[in-house]
Coordinates of C-alpha atoms in Angstrom, one line a residue:
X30 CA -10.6 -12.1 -27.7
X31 CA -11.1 -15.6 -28.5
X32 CA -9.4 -18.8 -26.6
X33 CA -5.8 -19.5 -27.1
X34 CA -4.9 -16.3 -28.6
X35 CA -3.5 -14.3 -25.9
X36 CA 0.1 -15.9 -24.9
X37 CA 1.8 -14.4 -21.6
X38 CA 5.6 -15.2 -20.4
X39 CA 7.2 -14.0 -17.2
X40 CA 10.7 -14.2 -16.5
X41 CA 10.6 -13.3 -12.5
X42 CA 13.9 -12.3 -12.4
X43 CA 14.9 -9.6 -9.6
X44 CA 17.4 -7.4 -11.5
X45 CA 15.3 -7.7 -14.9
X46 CA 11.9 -8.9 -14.9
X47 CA 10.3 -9.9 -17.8
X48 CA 7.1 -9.7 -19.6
X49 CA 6.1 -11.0 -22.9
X50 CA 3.2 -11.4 -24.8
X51 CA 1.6 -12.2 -27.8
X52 CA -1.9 -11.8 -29.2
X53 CA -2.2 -13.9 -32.4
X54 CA -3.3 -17.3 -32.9
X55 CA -0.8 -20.1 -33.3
X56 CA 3.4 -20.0 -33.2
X57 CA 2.8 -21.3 -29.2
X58 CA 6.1 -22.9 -29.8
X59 CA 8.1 -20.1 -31.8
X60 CA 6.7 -17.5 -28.7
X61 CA 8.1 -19.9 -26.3
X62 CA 11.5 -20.3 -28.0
X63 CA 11.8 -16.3 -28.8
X64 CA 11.3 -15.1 -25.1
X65 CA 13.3 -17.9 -23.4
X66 CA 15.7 -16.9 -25.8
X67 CA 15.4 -13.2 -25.0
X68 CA 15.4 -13.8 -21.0
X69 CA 18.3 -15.9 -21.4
X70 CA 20.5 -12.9 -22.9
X71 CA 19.3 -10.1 -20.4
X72 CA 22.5 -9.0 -18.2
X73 CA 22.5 -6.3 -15.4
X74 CA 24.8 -3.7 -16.1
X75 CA 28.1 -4.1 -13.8
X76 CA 29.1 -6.1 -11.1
X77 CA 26.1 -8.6 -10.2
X78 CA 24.2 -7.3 -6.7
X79 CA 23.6 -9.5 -3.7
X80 CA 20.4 -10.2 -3.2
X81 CA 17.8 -7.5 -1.3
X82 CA 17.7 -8.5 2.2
X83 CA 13.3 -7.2 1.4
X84 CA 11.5 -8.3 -1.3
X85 CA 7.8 -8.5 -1.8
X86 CA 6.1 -9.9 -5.2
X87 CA 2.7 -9.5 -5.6
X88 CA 0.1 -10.9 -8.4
X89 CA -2.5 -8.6 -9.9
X90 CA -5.6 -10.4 -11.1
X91 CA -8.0 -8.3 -13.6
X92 CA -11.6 -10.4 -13.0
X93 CA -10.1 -13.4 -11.6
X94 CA -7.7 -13.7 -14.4
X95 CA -3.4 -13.2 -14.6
X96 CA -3.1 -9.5 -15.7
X97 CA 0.8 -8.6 -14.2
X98 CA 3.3 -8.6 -10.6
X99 CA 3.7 -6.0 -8.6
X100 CA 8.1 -6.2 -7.8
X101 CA 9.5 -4.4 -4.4
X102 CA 13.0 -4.4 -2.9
X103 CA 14.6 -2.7 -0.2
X104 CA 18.3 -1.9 0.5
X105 CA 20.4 -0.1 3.3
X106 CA 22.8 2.8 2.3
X107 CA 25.6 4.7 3.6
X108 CA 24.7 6.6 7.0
X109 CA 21.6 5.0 7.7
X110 CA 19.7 5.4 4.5
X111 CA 17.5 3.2 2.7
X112 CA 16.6 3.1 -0.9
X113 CA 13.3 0.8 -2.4
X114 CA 12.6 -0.2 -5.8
X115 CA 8.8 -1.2 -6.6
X116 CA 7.9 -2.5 -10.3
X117 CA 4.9 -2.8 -11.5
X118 CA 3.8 -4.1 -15.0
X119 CA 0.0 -4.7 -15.5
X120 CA -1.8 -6.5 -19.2
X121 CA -5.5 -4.7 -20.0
X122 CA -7.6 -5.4 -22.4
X123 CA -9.7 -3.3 -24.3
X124 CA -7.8 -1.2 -26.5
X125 CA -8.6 -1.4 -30.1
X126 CA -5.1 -2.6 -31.6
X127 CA -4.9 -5.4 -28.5
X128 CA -4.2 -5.4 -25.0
X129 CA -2.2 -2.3 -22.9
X130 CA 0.8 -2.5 -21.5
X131 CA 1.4 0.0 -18.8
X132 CA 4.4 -0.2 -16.9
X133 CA 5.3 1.8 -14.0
X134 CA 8.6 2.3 -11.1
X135 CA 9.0 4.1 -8.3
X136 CA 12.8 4.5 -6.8
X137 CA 12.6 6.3 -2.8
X138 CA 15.2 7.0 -1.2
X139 CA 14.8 7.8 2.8
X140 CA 17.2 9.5 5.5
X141 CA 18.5 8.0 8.7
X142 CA 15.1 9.2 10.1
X143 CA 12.5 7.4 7.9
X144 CA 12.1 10.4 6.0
X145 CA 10.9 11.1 2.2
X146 CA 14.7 12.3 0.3
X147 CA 14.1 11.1 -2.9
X148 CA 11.6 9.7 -5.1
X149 CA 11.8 8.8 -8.8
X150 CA 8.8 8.0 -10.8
X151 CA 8.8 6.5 -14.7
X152 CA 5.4 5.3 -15.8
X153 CA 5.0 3.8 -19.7
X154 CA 2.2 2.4 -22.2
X155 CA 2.8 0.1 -24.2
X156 CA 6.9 0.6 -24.2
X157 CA 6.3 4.2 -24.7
X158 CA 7.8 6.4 -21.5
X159 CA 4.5 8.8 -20.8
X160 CA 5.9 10.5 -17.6
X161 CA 9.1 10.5 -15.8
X162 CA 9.4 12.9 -12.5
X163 CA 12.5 12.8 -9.7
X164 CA 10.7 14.6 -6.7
X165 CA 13.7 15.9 -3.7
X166 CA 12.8 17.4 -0.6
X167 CA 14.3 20.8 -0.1
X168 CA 16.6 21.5 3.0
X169 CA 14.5 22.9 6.1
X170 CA 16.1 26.8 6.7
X171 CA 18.5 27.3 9.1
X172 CA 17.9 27.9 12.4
X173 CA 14.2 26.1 12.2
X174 CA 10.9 28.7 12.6
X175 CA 9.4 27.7 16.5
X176 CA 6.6 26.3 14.5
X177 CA 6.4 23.1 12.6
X178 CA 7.4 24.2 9.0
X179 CA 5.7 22.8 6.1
X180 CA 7.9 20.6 3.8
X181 CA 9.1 21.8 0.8
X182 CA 9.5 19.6 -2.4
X183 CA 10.8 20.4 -5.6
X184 CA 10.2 18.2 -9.0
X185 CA 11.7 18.0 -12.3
X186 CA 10.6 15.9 -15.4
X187 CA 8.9 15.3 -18.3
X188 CA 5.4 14.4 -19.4
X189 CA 5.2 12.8 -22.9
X190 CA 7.5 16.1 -24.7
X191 CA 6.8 18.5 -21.9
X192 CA 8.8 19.8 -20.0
X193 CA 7.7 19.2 -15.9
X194 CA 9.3 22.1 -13.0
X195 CA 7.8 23.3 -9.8
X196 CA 7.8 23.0 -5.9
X197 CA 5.2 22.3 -3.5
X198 CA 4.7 22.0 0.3
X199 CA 3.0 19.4 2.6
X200 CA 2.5 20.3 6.1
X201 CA 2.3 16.7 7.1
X202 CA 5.4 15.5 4.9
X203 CA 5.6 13.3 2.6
X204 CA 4.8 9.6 3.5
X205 CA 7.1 6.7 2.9
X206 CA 5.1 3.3 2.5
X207 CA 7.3 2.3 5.6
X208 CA 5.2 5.2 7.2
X209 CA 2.1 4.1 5.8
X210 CA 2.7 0.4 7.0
X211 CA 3.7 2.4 10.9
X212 CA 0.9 3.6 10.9
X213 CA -2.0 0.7 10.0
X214 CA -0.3 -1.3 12.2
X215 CA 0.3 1.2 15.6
X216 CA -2.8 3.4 14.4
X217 CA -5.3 0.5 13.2
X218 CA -4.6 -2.7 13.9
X219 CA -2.7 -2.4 17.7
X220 CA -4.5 0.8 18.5
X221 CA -7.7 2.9 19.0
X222 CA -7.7 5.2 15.7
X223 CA -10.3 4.4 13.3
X224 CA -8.5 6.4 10.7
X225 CA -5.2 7.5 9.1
X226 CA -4.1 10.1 7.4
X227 CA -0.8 10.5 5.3
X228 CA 0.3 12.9 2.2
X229 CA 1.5 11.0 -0.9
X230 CA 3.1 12.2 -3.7
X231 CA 1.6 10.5 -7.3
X232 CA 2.5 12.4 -10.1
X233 CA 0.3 10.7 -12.7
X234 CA -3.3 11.5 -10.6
X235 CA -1.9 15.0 -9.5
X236 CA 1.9 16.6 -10.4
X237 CA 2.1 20.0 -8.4
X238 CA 1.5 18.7 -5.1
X239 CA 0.5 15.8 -2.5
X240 CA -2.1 13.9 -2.6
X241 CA -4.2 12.8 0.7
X242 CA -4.7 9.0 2.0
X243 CA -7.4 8.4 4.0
X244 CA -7.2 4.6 5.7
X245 CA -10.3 3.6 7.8
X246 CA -10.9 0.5 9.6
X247 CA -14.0 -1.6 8.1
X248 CA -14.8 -4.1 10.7
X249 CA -17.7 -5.7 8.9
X250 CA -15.3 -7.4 6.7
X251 CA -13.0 -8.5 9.2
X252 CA -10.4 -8.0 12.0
X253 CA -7.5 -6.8 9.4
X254 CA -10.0 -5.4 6.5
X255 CA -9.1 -1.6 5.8
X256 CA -11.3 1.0 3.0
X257 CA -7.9 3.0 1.5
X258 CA -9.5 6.6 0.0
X259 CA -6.8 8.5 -2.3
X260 CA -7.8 11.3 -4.1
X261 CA -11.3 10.7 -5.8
X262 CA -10.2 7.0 -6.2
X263 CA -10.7 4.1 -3.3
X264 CA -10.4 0.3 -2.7
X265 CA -10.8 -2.5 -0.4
X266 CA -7.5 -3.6 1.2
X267 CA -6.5 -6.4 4.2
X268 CA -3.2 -5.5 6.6
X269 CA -0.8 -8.2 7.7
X270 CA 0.1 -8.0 11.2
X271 CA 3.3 -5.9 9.9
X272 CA 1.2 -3.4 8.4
X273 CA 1.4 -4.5 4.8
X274 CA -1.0 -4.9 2.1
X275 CA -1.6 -8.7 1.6
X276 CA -4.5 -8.1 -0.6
X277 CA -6.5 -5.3 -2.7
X278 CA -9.3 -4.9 -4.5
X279 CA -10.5 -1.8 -6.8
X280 CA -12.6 -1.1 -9.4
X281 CA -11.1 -0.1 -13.2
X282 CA -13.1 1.1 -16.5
X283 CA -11.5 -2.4 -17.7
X284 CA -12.9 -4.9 -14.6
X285 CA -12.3 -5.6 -11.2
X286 CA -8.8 -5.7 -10.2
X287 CA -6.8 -7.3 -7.3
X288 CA -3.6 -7.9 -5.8
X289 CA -2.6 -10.8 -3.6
X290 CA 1.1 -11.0 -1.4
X291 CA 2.1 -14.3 -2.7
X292 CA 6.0 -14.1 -1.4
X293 CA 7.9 -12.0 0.8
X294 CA 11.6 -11.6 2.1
X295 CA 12.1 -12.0 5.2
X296 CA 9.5 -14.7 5.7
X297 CA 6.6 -13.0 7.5

């Protein structure tokens, strides 16, 4: 692609972010008046929200260079439950018409407890929706087997024009990331474990059931560095003292890409 062709606009709004782009040389100006426009003219459906009382916005870099954000809110519902929102949008290069857009959310929804309720996936390219699952965790039978049961899940969706049904079980449950983050920081970075393990559930690597995270301490590259194993895939990842990601780093057919924890609410 050469220099000055690629144009990129964010609108970093929390209810509808934005992002624009356009790959042809020239019209800097009319780009920049069409998607200020556009952003100006967005409105949330309904009554206007207060703001999350968590948010985290991250910025994904693809070889050094500005490639998308990484969104994620938190909120308290009725009875003790919590519901999060994370957004992700993410530019590639590479494909033969111009860049990729791939777009992707993830709604969860926990229980007084902590655990997994609800989760809602939508994932798109290029505007297109490819795959959109909502994943619910069945109700344990009544009265509970002596053993531990394995958790049951059931999903429902659709993958491009098929149609997606089925239920699976985990015998560890379903992780939340607010598990996840638990356990680097009482498991890794407070105490003696050199590894964690979690179920997760993502649909787009494998659909009818969990897939495993392996986190392991790598010391060599420092006192918070971590080597995060999912699936066949793995990356290079650095823990906060709360147990969160503050940076990532994995490999992609399309370069080296990372992600960086550049603002969070509550403060850290």
């Amino acid at each position: 692609m050469s220099a000055g062709r690629l144009k990129l606009m964010v609108s970093a709004s929390p209810a509808l972010p934005l992002l624009c782009a356009h790959d042809e040389p020239g019209y800097a100006r009319t780009f920049q008046r069409i998607t200020t426009g556009l952003a100006s003219t967005l409105q949330v459906p309904g009554p206007p929200r207060a703001p999350a009382p968590m948010a985290e916005l991250r910025v994904l870099k693809l070889d050094g260079r500005l490639a998308g954000f990484d969104w994620r809110t938190g909120r308290s519902l009725e009875a003790g439950a919590q519901r999060t929102e994370a957004s992700t949008s993410l530019l590639l290069p590479g494909a033969p018409n111009g860049p990729r857009a791939e777009d992707r959310t993830v709604t969860t929804i926990t229980d007084d407890a902590g655990q997994l309720l609800e989760q809602r996936h939508a994932h798109a390219e290029n505007g297109n929706l490819t795959l959109q699952v909502t994943l619910r965790r069945e109700r344990p039978p009544k009265p509970p087997p002596r053993e531990t049961p394995s958790r049951v899940y059931r999903y429902e969706g659709r993958q491009g024009t098929r149609p997606l049904k089925g239920t699976f079980t985990s015998k560890r449950g379903l992780a939340t990331e607010a598990m996840v983050r638990m356990g680097v920081r009482e498991g890794l970075l407070t105490g003696d474990a050199s590894e964690v393990l979690f179920d997760v559930y993502r649909p787009a690597e494998l659909l009818s059931g969990p897939t495993e995270v392996v986190l392991r301490r790598t010391p060599s590259a420092g006192p918070r560095a971590l080597t995060v194993t999912m699936g066949a895939t793995s990356e290079e990842a650095r823990a906060n003292a709360s147990g969160a990601f503050e940076w990532t780093e994995r490999t992609l057919p399309e370069g080296r890409l990372t992600s960086e924890l550049v603002h969070t609410v509550p403060p850290p």
